[in-house]
Tab-separated table of C-alpha atoms and ligand atoms in Angstrom:
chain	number	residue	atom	x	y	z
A	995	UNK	CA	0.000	0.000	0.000
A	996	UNK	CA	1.283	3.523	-0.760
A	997	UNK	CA	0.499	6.115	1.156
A	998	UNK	CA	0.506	8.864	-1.732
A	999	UNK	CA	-0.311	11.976	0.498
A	1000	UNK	CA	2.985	11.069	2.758
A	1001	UNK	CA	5.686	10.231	0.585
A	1002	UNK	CA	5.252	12.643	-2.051
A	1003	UNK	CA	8.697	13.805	-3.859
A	1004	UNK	CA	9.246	16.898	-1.042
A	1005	UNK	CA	10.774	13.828	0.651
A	1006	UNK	CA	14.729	14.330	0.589
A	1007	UNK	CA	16.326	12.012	2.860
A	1008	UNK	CA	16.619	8.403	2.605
A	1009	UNK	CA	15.889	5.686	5.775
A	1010	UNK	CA	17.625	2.200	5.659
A	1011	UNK	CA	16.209	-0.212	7.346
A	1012	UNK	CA	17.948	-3.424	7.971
A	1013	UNK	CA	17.556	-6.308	10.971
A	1014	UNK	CA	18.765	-10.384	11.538
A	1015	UNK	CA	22.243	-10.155	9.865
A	1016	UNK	CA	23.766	-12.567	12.610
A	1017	UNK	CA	27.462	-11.311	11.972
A	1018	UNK	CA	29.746	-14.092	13.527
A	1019	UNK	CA	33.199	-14.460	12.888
A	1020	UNK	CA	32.298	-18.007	11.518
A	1021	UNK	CA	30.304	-16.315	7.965
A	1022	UNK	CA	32.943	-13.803	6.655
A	1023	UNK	CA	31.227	-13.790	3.676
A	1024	UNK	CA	28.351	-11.856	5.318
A	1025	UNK	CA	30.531	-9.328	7.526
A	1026	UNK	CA	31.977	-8.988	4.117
A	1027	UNK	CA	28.668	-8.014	2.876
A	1028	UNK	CA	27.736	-6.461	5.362
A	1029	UNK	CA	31.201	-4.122	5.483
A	1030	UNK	CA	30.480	-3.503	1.633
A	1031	UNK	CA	27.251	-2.110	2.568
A	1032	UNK	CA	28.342	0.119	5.102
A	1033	UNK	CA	30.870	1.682	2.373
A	1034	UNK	CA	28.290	1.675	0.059
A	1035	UNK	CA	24.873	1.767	0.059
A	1036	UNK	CA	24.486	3.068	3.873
A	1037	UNK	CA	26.587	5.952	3.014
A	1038	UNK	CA	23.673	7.748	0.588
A	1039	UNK	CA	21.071	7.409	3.513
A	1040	UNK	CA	20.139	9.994	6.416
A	1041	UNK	CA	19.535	7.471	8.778
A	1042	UNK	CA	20.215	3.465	9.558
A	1043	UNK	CA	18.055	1.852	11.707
A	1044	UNK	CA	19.282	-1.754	12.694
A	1045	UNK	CA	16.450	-3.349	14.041
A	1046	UNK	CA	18.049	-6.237	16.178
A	1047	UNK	CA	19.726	-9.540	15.886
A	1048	UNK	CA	23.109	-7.654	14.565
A	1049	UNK	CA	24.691	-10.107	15.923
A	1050	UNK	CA	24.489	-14.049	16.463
A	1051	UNK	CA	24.778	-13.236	19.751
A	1052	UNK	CA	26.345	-10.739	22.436
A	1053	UNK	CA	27.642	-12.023	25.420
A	1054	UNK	CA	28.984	-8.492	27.307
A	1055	UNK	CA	30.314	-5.228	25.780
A	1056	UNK	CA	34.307	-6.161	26.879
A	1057	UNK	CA	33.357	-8.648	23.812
A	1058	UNK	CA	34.661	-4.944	22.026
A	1059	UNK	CA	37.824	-6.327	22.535
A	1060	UNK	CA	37.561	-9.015	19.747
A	1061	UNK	CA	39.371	-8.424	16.192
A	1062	UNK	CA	36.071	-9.164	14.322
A	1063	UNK	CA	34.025	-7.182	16.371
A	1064	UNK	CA	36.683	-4.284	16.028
A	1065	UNK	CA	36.340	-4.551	12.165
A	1066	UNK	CA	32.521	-4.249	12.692
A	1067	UNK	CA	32.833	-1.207	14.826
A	1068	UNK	CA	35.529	0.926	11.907
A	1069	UNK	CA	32.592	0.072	9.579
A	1070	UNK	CA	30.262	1.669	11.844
A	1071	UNK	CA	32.825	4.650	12.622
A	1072	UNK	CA	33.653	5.710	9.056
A	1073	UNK	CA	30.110	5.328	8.041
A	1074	UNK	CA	28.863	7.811	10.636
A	1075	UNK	CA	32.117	9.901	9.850
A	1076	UNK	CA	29.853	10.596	6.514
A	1077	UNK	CA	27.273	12.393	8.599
A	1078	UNK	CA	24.760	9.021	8.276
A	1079	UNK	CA	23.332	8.499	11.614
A	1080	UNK	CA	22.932	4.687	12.953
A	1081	UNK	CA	19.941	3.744	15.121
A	1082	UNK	CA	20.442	0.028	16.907
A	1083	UNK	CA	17.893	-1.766	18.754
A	1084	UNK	CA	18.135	-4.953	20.587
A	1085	UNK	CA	17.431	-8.075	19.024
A	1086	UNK	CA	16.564	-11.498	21.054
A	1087	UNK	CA	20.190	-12.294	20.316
A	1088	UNK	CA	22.450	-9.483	20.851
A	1089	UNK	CA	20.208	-7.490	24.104
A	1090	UNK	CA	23.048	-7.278	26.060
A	1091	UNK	CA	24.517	-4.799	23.865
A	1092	UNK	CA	25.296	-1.786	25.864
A	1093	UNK	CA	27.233	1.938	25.809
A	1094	UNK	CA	30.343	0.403	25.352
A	1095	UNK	CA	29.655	-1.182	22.054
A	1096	UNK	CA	27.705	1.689	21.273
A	1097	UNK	CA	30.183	4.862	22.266
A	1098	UNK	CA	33.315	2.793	19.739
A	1099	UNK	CA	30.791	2.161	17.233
A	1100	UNK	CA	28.650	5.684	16.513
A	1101	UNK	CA	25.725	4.519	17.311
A	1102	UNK	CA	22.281	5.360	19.385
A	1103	UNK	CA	20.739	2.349	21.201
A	1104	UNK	CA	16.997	2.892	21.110
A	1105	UNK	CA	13.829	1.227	22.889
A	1106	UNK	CA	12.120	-1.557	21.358
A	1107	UNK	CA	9.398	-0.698	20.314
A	1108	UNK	CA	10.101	2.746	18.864
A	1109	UNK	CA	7.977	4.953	16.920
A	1110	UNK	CA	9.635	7.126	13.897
A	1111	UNK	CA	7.601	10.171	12.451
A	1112	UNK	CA	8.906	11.422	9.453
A	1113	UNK	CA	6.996	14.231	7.533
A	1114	UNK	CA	3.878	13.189	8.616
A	1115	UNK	CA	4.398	9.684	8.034
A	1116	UNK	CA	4.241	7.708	11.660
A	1117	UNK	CA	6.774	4.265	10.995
A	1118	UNK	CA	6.483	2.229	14.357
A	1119	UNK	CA	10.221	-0.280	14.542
A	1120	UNK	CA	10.674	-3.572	16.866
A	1121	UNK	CA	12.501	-6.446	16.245
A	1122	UNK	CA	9.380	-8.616	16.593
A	1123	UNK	CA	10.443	-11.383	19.113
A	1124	UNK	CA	8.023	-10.215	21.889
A	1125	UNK	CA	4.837	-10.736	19.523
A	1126	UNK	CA	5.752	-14.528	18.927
A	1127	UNK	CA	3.961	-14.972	22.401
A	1128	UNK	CA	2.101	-18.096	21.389
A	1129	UNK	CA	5.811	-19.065	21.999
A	1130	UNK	CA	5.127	-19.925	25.483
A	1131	UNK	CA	8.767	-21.429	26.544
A	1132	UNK	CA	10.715	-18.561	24.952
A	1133	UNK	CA	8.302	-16.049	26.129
A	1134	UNK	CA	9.160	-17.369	29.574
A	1135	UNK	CA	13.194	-17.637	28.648
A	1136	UNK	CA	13.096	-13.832	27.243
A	1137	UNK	CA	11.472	-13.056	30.780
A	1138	UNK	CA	13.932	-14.160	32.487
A	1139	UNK	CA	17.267	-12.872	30.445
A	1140	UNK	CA	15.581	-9.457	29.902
A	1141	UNK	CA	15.014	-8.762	34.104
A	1142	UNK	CA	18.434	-6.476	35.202
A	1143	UNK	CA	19.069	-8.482	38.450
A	1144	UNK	CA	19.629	-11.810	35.508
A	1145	UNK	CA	21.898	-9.369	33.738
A	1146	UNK	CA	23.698	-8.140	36.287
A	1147	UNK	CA	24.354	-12.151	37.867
A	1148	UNK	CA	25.102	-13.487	33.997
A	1149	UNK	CA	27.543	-10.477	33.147
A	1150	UNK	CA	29.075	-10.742	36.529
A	1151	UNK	CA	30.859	-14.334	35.194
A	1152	UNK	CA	33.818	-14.221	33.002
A	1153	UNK	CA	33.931	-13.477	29.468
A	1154	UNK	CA	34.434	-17.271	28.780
A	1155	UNK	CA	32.119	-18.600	30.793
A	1156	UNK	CA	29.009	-16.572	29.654
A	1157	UNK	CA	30.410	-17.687	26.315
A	1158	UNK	CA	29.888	-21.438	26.903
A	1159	UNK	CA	26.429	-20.872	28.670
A	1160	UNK	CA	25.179	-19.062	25.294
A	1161	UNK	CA	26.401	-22.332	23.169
A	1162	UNK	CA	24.364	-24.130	25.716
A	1163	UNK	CA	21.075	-21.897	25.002
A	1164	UNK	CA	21.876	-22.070	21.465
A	1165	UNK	CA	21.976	-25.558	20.952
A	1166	UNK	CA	18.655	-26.082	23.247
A	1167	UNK	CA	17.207	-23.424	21.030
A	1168	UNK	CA	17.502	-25.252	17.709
A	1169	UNK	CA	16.141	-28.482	19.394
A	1170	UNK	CA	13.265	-26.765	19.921
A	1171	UNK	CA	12.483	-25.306	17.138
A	1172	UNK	CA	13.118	-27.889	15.086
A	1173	UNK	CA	9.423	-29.082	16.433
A	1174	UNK	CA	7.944	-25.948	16.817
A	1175	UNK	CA	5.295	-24.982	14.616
A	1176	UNK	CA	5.902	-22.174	11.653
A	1177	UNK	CA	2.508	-20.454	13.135
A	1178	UNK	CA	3.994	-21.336	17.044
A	1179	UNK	CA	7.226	-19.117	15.831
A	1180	UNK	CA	5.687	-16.370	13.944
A	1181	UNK	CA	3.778	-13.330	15.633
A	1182	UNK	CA	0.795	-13.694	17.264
A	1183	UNK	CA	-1.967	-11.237	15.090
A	1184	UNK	CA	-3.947	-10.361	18.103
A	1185	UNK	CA	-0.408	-9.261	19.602
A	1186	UNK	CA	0.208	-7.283	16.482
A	1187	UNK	CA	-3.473	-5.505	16.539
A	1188	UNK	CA	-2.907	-4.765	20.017
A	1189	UNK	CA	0.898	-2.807	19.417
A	1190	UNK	CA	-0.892	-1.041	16.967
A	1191	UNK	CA	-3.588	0.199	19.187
A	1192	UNK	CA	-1.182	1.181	21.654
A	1193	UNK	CA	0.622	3.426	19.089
A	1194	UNK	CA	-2.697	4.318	17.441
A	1195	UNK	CA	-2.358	3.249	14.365
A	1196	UNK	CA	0.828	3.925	12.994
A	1197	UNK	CA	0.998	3.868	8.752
A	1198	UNK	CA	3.845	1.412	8.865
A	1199	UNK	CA	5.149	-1.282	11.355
A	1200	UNK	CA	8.539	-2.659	10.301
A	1201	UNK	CA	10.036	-5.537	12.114
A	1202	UNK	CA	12.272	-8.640	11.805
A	1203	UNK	CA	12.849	-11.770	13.863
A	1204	UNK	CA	10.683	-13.972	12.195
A	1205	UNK	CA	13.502	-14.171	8.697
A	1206	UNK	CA	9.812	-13.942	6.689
A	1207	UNK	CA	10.352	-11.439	4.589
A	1208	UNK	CA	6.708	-10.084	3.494
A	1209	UNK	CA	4.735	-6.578	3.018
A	1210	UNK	CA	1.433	-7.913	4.728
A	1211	UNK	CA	-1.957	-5.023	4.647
A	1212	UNK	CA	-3.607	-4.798	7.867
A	1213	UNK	CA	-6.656	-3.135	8.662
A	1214	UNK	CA	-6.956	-3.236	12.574
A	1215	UNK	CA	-10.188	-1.054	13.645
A	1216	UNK	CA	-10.804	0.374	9.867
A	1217	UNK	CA	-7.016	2.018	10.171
A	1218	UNK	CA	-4.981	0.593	7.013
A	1219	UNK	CA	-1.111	-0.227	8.342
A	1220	UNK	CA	1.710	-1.590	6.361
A	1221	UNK	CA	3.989	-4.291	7.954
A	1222	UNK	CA	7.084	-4.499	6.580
A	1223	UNK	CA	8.830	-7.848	7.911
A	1224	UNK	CA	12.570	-7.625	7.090
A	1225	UNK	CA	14.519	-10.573	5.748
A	1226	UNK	CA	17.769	-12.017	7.275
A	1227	UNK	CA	21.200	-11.937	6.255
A	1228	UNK	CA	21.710	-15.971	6.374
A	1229	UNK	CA	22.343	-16.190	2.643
A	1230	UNK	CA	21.969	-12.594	0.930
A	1231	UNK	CA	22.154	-8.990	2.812
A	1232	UNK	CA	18.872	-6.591	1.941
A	1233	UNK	CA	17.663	-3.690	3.017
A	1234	UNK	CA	14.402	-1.770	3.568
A	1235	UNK	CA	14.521	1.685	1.945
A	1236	UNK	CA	11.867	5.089	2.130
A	1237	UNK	CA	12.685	7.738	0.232
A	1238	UNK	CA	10.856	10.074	-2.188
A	1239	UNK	CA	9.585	6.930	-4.172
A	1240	UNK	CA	8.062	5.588	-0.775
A	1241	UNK	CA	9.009	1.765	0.636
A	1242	UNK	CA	10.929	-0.798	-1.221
A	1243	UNK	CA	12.821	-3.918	-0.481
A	1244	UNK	CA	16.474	-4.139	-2.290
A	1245	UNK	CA	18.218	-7.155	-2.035
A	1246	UNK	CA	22.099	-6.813	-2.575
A	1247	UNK	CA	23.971	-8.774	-4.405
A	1248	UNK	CA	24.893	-12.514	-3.130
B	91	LIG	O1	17.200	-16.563	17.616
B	91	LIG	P1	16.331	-17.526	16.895
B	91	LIG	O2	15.426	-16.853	15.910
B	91	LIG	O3	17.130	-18.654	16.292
B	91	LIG	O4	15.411	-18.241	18.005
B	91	LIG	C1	14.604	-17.433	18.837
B	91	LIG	C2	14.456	-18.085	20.188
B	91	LIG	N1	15.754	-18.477	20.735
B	91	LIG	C3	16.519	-17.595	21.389
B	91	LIG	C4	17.870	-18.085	21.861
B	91	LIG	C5	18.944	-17.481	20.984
B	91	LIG	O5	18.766	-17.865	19.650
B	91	LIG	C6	20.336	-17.912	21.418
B	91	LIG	C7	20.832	-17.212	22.633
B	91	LIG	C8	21.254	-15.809	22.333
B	91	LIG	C9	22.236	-15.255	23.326
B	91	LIG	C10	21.631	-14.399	24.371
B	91	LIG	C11	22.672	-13.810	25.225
B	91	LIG	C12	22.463	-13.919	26.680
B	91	LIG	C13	21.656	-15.127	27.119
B	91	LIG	C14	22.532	-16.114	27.814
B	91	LIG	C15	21.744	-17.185	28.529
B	91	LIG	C16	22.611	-18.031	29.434
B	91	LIG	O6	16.206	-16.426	21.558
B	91	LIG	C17	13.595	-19.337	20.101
B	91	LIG	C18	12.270	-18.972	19.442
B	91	LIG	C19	12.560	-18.381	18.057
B	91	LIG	O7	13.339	-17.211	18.240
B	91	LIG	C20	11.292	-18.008	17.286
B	91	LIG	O8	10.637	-16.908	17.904
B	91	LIG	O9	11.471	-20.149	19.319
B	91	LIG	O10	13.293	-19.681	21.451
B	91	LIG	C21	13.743	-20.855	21.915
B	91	LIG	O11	13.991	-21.789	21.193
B	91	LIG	C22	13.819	-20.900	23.417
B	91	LIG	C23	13.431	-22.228	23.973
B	91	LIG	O12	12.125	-22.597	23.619
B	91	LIG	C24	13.576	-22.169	25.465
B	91	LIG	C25	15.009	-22.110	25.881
B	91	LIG	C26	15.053	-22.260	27.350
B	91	LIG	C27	16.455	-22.178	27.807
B	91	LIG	C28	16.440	-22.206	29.312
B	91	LIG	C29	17.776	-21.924	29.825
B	91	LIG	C30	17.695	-21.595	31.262
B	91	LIG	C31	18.765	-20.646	31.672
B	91	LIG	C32	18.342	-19.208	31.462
B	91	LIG	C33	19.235	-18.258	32.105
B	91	LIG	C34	19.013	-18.123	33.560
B	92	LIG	MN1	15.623	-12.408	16.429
């Protein structure tokens, strides 16, 4: 759905919008990809949101220490050198991102949800995870890791250590989904309809999590929304883009 009255051409700036890339030292190919973009693409934009799941996982900001994460964070550096500012937001994976990671990188940590007016145009951003809540058992695991006293004991423990408990969750995590339903893992509608009451009806919802890359028309209460559901980096990088033109997925070359 356009939204012809909003994104008309007095729209100058562009928005990226990008989510699930998983960078691990284990797929260069991707941080490759991912690097290019940052050089490329990113640098013609006004803004970058990164709407979680940057990385596979975070396991504590002295992780800044790493060589791989240090080529991440000169990507970030020289892109916002350019002038391009970089919005992060936690994903399910990488939540314990914090100022440190954030202060070497460039880049503004902001609230999941968050809600983005430009022009007129109201564009509400999460990552997605906490509408999957027919997802009992990780709605009950993301309880728990998201409370600060959890934090504070799991950060407490060395580097290492918190390393080896994530490989633990990790594996557990792909047992179980491997017999979890597609419908159990995707967002709950009612859970969606209810987000966008609380925002009153924002024109566009963009999220990611779910690696289900779609433009799905809602009409919740006779309000027509866009959802936007971003893909993953797994295989091929892509980005969300609004500009003057309006909303359109671009996939980048493999
Ligand atoms: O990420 P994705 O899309 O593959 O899967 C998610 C849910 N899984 C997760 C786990 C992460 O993938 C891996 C861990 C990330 C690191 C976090 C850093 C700090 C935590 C360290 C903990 C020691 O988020 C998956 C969903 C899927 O999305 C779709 O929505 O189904 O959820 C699960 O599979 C979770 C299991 O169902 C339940 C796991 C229970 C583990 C209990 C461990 C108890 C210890 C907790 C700490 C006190
Ligand atoms: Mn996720």
């Amino acid at each position: 759905m356009t939204h012809p009255t909003k994104t008309g051409p007095n729209l100058s700036e562009t928005y990226l919008f990008i989510s699930d890339l998983h960078l691990c030292a284990c797929r260069p190919h991707i941080t490759q990809a991912f690097l290019n973009f940052l050089a490329n693409d990113a640098t013609k934009a006004h803004s970058l949101y990164i709407l979680g799941d940057l990385f596979e996982y975070w396991a504590g900001d002295d992780a800044v220490e790493d060589v791989f994460i240090q080529k991440v964070i000169k990507g970030f550096r020289t892109l916002a050198k350019t002038g391009v500012r970089i919005y992060l937001m936690h994903g399910n994976r990488d939540f314990l991102i914090a100022d440190a990671f954030c202060d070497a990188a460039n880049i503004r940590l902001i609230q999941d949800p968050t809600l983005l007016v430009v022009r007129d145009l109201r564009i509400l951003l999460s990552h997605g995870d906490a509408l999957c809540t027919d997802d009992h058992a990780y709605q009950k695991f993301r309880r728990q890791v998201r409370s600060d006293e959890w934090q504070r004991q799991f950060l407490a423990q060395p580097l290492a250590i918190r390393k080896q408990q994530i490989e633990a969750i990790r594996l557990r995590s792909e047992r179980e989904k491997s017999i979890k339903s597609m419908q159990i893992m995707d967002v709950n509608s009612d859970a969606v309809d209810t987000l966008m009451r609380v925002y009153q009806y924002p024109d566009i919802f963009i999220h990611g999590h779910t690696h289900r890359p779609y433009q799905h028309q809602l009409i919740v209460d006779n309000q027509a929304i866009t959802r936007w559901v971003l893909g993953d980096w797994y295989e091929q990088g892509s980005y969300l883009v609004y500009d003057a033109s309006g909303f359109k997925n671009i996939a980048l070359n493999p």
